[in-house]
XYZ file of C-alpha atoms in Angstrom:
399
model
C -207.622 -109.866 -12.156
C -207.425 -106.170 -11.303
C -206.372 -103.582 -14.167
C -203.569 -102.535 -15.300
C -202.410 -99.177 -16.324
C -198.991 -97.759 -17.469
C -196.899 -95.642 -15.005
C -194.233 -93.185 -15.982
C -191.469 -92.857 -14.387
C -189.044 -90.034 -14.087
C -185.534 -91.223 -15.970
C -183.140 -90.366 -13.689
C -184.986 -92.980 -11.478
C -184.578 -95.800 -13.739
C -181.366 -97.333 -12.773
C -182.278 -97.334 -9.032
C -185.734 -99.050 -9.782
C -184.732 -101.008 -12.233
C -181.987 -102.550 -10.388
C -183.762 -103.688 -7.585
C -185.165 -101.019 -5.731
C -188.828 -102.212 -5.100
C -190.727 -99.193 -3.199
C -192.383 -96.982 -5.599
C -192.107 -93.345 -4.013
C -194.336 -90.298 -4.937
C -190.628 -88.516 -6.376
C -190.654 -90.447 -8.899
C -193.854 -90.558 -10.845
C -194.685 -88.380 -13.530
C -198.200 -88.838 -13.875
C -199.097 -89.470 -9.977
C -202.584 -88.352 -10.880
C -203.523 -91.483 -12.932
C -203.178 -93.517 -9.615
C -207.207 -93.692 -8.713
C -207.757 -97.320 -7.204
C -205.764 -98.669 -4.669
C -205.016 -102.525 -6.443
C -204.801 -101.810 -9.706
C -201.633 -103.072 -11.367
C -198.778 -101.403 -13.039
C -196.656 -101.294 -15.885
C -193.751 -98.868 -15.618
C -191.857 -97.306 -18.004
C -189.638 -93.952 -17.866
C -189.381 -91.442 -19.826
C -187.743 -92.961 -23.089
C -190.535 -95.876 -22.662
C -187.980 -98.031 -21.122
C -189.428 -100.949 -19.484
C -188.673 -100.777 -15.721
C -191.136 -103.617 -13.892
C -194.381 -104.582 -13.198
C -196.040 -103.178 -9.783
C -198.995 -102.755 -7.928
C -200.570 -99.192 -6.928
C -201.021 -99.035 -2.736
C -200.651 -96.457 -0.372
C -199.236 -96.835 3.362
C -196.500 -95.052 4.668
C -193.676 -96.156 3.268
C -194.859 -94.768 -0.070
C -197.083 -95.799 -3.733
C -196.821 -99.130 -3.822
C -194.354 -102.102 -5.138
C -192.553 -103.400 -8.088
C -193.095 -106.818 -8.189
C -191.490 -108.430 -11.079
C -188.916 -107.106 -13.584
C -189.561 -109.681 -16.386
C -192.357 -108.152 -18.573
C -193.621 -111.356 -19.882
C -194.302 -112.431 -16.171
C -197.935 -112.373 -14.894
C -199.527 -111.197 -11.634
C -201.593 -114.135 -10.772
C -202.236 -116.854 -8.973
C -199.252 -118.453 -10.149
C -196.707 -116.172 -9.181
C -198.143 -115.746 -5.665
C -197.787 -119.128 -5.393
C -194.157 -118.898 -6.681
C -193.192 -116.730 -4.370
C -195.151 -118.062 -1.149
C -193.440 -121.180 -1.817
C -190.240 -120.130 -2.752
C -190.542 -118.457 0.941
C -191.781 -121.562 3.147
C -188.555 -123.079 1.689
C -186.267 -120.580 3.223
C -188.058 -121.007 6.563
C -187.390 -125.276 6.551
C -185.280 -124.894 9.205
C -187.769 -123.718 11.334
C -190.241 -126.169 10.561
C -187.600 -128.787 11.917
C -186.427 -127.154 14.898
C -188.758 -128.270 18.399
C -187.675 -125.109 20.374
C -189.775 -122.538 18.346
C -192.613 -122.753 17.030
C -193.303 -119.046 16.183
C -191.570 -116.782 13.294
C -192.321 -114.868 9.935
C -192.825 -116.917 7.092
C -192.967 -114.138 4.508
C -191.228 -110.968 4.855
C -193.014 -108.459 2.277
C -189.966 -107.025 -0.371
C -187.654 -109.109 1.040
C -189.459 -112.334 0.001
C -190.892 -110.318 -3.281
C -193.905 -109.165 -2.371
C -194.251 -105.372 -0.071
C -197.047 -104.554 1.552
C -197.997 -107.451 3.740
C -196.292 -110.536 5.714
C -197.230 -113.986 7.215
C -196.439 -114.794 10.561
C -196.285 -118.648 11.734
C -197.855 -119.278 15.178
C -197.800 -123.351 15.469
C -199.874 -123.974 12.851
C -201.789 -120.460 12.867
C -200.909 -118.294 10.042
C -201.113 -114.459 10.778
C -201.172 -112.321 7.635
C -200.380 -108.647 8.242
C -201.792 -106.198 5.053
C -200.173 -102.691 5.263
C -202.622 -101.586 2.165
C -205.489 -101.710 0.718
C -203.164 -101.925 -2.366
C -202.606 -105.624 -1.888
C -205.512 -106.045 0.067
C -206.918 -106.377 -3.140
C -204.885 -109.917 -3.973
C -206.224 -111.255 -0.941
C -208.179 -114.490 -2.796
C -205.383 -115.738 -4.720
C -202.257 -114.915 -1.666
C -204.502 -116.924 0.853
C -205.503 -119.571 -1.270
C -201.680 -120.065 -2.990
C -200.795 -119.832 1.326
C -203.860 -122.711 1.700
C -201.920 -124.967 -1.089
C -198.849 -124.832 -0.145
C -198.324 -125.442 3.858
C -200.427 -127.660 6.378
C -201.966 -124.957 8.835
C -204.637 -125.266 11.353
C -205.665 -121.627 10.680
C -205.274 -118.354 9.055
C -205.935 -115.037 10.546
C -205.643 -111.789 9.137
C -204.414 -107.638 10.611
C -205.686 -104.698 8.298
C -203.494 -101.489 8.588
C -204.520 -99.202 6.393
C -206.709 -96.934 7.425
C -206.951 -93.818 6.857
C -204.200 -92.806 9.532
C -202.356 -95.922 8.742
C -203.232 -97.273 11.601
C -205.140 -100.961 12.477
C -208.460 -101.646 11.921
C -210.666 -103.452 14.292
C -211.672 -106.674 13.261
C -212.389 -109.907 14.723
C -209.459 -111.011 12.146
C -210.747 -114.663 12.088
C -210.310 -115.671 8.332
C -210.433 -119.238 7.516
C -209.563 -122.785 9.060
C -210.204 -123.446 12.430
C -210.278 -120.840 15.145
C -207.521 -120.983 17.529
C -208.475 -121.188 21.873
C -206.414 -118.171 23.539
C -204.228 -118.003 24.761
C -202.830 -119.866 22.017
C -199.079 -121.239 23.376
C -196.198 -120.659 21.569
C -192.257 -121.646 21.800
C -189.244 -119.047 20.976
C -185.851 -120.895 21.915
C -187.668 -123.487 24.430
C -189.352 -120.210 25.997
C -193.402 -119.891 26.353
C -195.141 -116.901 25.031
C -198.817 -116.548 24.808
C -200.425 -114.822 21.752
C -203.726 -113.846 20.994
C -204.674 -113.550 17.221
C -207.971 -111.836 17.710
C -206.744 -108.917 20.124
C -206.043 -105.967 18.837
C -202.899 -104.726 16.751
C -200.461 -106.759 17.881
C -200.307 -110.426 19.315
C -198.257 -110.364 22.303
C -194.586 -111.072 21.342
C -192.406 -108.893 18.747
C -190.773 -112.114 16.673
C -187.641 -109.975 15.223
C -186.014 -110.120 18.557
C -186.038 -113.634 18.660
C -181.881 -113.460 18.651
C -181.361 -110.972 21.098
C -183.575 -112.247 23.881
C -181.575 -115.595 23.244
C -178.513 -113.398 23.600
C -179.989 -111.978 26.676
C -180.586 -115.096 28.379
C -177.733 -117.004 27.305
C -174.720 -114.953 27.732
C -175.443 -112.039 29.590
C -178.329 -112.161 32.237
C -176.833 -114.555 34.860
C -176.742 -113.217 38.354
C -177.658 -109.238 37.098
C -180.073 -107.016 38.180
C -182.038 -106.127 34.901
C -184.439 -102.991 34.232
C -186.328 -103.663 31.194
C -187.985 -100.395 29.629
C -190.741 -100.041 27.110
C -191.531 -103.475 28.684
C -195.106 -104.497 26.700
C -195.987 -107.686 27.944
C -192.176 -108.248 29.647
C -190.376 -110.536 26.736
C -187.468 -109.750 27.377
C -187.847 -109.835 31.637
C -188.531 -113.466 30.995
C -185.756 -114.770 29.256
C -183.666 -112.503 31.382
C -185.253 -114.767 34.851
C -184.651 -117.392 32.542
C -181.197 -116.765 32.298
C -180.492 -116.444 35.865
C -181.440 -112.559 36.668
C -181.515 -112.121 40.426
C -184.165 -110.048 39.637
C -186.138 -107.640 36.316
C -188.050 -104.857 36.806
C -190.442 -104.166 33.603
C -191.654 -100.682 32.736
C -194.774 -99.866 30.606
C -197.456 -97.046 30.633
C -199.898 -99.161 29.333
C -202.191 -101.043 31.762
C -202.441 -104.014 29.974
C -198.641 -104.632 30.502
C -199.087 -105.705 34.285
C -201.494 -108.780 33.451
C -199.763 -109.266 29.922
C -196.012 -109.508 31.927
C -197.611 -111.883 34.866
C -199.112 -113.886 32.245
C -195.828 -114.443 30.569
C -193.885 -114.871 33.558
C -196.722 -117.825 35.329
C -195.905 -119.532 31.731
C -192.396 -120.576 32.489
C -192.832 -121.262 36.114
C -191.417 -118.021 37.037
C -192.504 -116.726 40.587
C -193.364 -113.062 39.134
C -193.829 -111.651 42.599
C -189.822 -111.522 42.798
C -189.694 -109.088 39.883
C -190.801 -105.784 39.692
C -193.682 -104.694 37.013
C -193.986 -101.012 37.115
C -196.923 -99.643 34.904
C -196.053 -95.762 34.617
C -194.282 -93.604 32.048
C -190.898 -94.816 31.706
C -189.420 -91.458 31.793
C -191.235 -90.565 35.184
C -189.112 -94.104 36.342
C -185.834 -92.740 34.793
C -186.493 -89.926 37.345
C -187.701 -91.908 40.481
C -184.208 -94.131 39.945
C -182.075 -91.222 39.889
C -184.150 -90.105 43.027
C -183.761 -92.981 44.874
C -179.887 -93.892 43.852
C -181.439 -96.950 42.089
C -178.759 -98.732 39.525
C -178.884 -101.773 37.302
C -176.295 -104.088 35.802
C -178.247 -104.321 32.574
C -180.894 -101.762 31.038
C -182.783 -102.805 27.907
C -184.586 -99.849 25.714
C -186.916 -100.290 22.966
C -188.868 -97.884 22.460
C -191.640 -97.343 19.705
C -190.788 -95.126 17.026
C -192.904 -92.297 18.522
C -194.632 -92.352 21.534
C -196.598 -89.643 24.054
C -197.804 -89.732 27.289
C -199.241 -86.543 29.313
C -195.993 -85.033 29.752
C -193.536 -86.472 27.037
C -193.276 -87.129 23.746
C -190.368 -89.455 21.993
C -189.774 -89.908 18.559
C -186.158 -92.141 17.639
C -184.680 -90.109 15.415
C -184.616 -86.756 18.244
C -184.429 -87.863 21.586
C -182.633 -91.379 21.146
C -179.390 -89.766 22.245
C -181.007 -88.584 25.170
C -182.618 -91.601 26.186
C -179.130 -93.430 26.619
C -177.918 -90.618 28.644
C -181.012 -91.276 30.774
C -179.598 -95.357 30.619
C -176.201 -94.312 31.171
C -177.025 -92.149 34.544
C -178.772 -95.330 35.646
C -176.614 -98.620 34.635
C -173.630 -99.184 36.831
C -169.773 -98.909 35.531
C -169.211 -102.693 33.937
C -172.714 -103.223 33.427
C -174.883 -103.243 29.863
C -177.677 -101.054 27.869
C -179.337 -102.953 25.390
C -180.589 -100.224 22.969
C -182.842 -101.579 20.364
C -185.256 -99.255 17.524
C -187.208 -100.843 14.963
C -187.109 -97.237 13.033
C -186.423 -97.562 9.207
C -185.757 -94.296 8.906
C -181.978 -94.505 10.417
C -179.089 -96.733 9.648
C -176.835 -98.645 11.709
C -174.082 -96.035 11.796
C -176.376 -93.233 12.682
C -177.683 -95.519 15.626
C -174.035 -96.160 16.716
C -173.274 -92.318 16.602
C -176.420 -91.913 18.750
C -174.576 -93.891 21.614
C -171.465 -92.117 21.139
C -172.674 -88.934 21.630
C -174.809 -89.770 24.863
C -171.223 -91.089 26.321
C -169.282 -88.269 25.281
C -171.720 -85.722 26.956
C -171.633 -87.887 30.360
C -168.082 -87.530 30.031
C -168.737 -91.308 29.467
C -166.754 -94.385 27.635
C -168.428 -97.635 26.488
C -166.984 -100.420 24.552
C -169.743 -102.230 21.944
C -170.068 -106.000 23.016
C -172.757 -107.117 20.171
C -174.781 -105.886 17.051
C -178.299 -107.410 16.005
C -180.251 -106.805 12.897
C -183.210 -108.950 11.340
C -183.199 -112.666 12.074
C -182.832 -114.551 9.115
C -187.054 -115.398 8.765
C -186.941 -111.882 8.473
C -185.135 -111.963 5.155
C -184.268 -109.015 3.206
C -182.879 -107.366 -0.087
C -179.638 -105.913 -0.071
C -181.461 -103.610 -2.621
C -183.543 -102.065 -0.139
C -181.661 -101.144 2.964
C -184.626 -99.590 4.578
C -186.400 -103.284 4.843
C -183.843 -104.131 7.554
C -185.055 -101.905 10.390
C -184.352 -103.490 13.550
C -181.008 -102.151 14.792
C -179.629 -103.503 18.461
C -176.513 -102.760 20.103
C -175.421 -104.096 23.386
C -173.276 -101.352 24.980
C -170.836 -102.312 27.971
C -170.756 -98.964 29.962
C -166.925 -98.570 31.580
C -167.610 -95.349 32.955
C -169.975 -92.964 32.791
């Protein structure tokens, strides 16, 4: 097993780590130059030799690593990935029993007690996502504790950490049998295809399980629906699904026009009655407002950041601005879903987000419904940052 070395931390840090807090953050280490190889495990005291936890040194974005036990008898090993994987697939038996969906996230990094990477359940496939090359390093014992411990048909894998954080190309295939793509999967008796091997990401974001059920159930029927930031058109679907007279899905990238037909032709939906608009969805904002085009429902979720040629978005600046953009296109009585999976705001900032778009529209709104993490996305009340995803459906009265 990978070495372990002792890791000071700063005192005034102690009661925050040491009650819960699992993210180790460049702040608080005092001697930040004994971190050399990405896996190597750590004991961490502060100042006063104080024993805080037991942690493992790995680098993405978020910051140095993870504490993953405070108990300083307890090993990292086999055994207490196993522990933990199983203590995991037990909070997900629901799941297992329920014949509408077959796809959701088995392990949930810090909120399951393990950061830096998370399994995703595909019927039967097992997707594991490593955001380091930290825990990249546990790899052996995590898949084969993940091998005894559930019946799968196959386990693939996703490494992020390069050196701009970003994905790197693989074929992914680990172990088991491979899967045929598309490989078919059910959310809430809906069809989604997902490809494993393809890239970064598989087709379908599974944390918004609840609010395209939302969508479809209570709020879609008979509406004309504009769905922005589209990808492969999720959320268009269960909106046709729920009785939409028609969607129109908007995505600069190219691959969203076959990806959204694909998904549509899945659930017998005739996508030649929707619209699928590949183009910068800022560009569409404008052609709406040019052509006097409103909706009954608009749906935003953006990526954190994105750029195209002429525009660049990041959540935490131009949010606000993007529901005004909603606002000038929704009509009185109808609904903006806004949705960001950016960790770096809370809840209430979100909310005051919308309230300032209204106010400078000369707008009011009343909120209908807020969504966080589904509950296979489990968290730690320890670490608020863990649950990201933030959705607010906003009934515009006037505006």
């Amino acid at each position: 097993m990978n070495k372990e070395i002792m890791l000071t931390i700063k005192s005034k840090y102690f009661k925050k780590l040491k009650g819960g807090y699992p993210l180790l953050f460049k702040e608080a280490i005092v001697n930040l130059n004994d971190l050399k190889e990405e896996g190597t495990l750590l004991k961490l005291v502060d100042e006063q030799k104080r024993f805080i936890g037991k942690g493992y040194y790995g680098k993405q974005n978020k910051g140095y690593g993870w504490i993953l036990t405070r108990k300083e008898q307890e090993k990292i090993d086999y055994v207490f990935f196993e522990n933990r994987i199983k203590r995991a697939i037990e909070h997900r038996k629901s799941f297992f029993n329920d014949h509408e969906t077959n796809a959701f996230r088995l392990f949930n990094g810090e909120g399951d007690g393990i950061g830096g990477f998370t399994v995703d359940y595909f019927d039967g496939y097992l997707l594991l996502n490593w955001y380091s090359e930290g825990i990249y390093q546990f790899k052996q014992p995590i898949v084969e504790a993940l091998q005894s411990s559930i019946e799968y048909k196959g386990i693939y894998e996703k490494k992020r950490f390069d050196q701009k954080g970003q994905y790197i190309e693989d074929d992914d295939f680990l172990v088991g049998e491979r899967a045929q793509f598309p490989l078919i999967v059910k959310e809430n008796g809906v069809h989604f295809a997902v490809y494993l091997n393809d890239g970064a990401m598989v087709g379908v974001f599974l944390d918004q399980r609840e609010v395209r059920k939302s969508i479809r159930d209570h709020h879609a029927e008979g509406k004309t629906v504009l769905n922005m930031f589209s990808y492969t058109g999720a959320f268009s679907v269960f909106a046709a699904l729920g009785g939409a007279v028609k969607t129109t899905s908007v995505d600069l990238a190219n691959r969203s026009l076959n990806k959204t037909i694909e998904q549509f032709s899945l659930n017998g939906l005739d996508y030649e009655a929707h619209d699928i608009r590949v183009m910068d969805v800022f560009n569409y904002f404008k052609y709406a407002v040019r052509n006097n085009l409103k909706f009954d429902m608009v749906i935003l979720d953006p990526p954190s950041f994105a750029r195209s040629k002429k525009h660049r978005f990041s959540v935490a600046k131009d949010y606000k601005d993007l529901i005004k953009e909603a606002i000038a296109i929704t009509e009185n009585g109808g609904m903006i879903v806004a949705s960001t999976n950016f960790a770096g705001i809370d809840m209430k900032k979100f909310r005051s987000f919308v309230e300032k778009a209204f106010k400078e529209m000369n707008g009011t709104y009343k909120l209908m419904e807020e969504h966080s993490l589904p509950v296979d996305f489990k968290t730690i009340r320890e670490f608020p940052e863990g649950d990201y995803l933030k959705v607010l459906f906003i009934k515009k009265i006037k505006g």
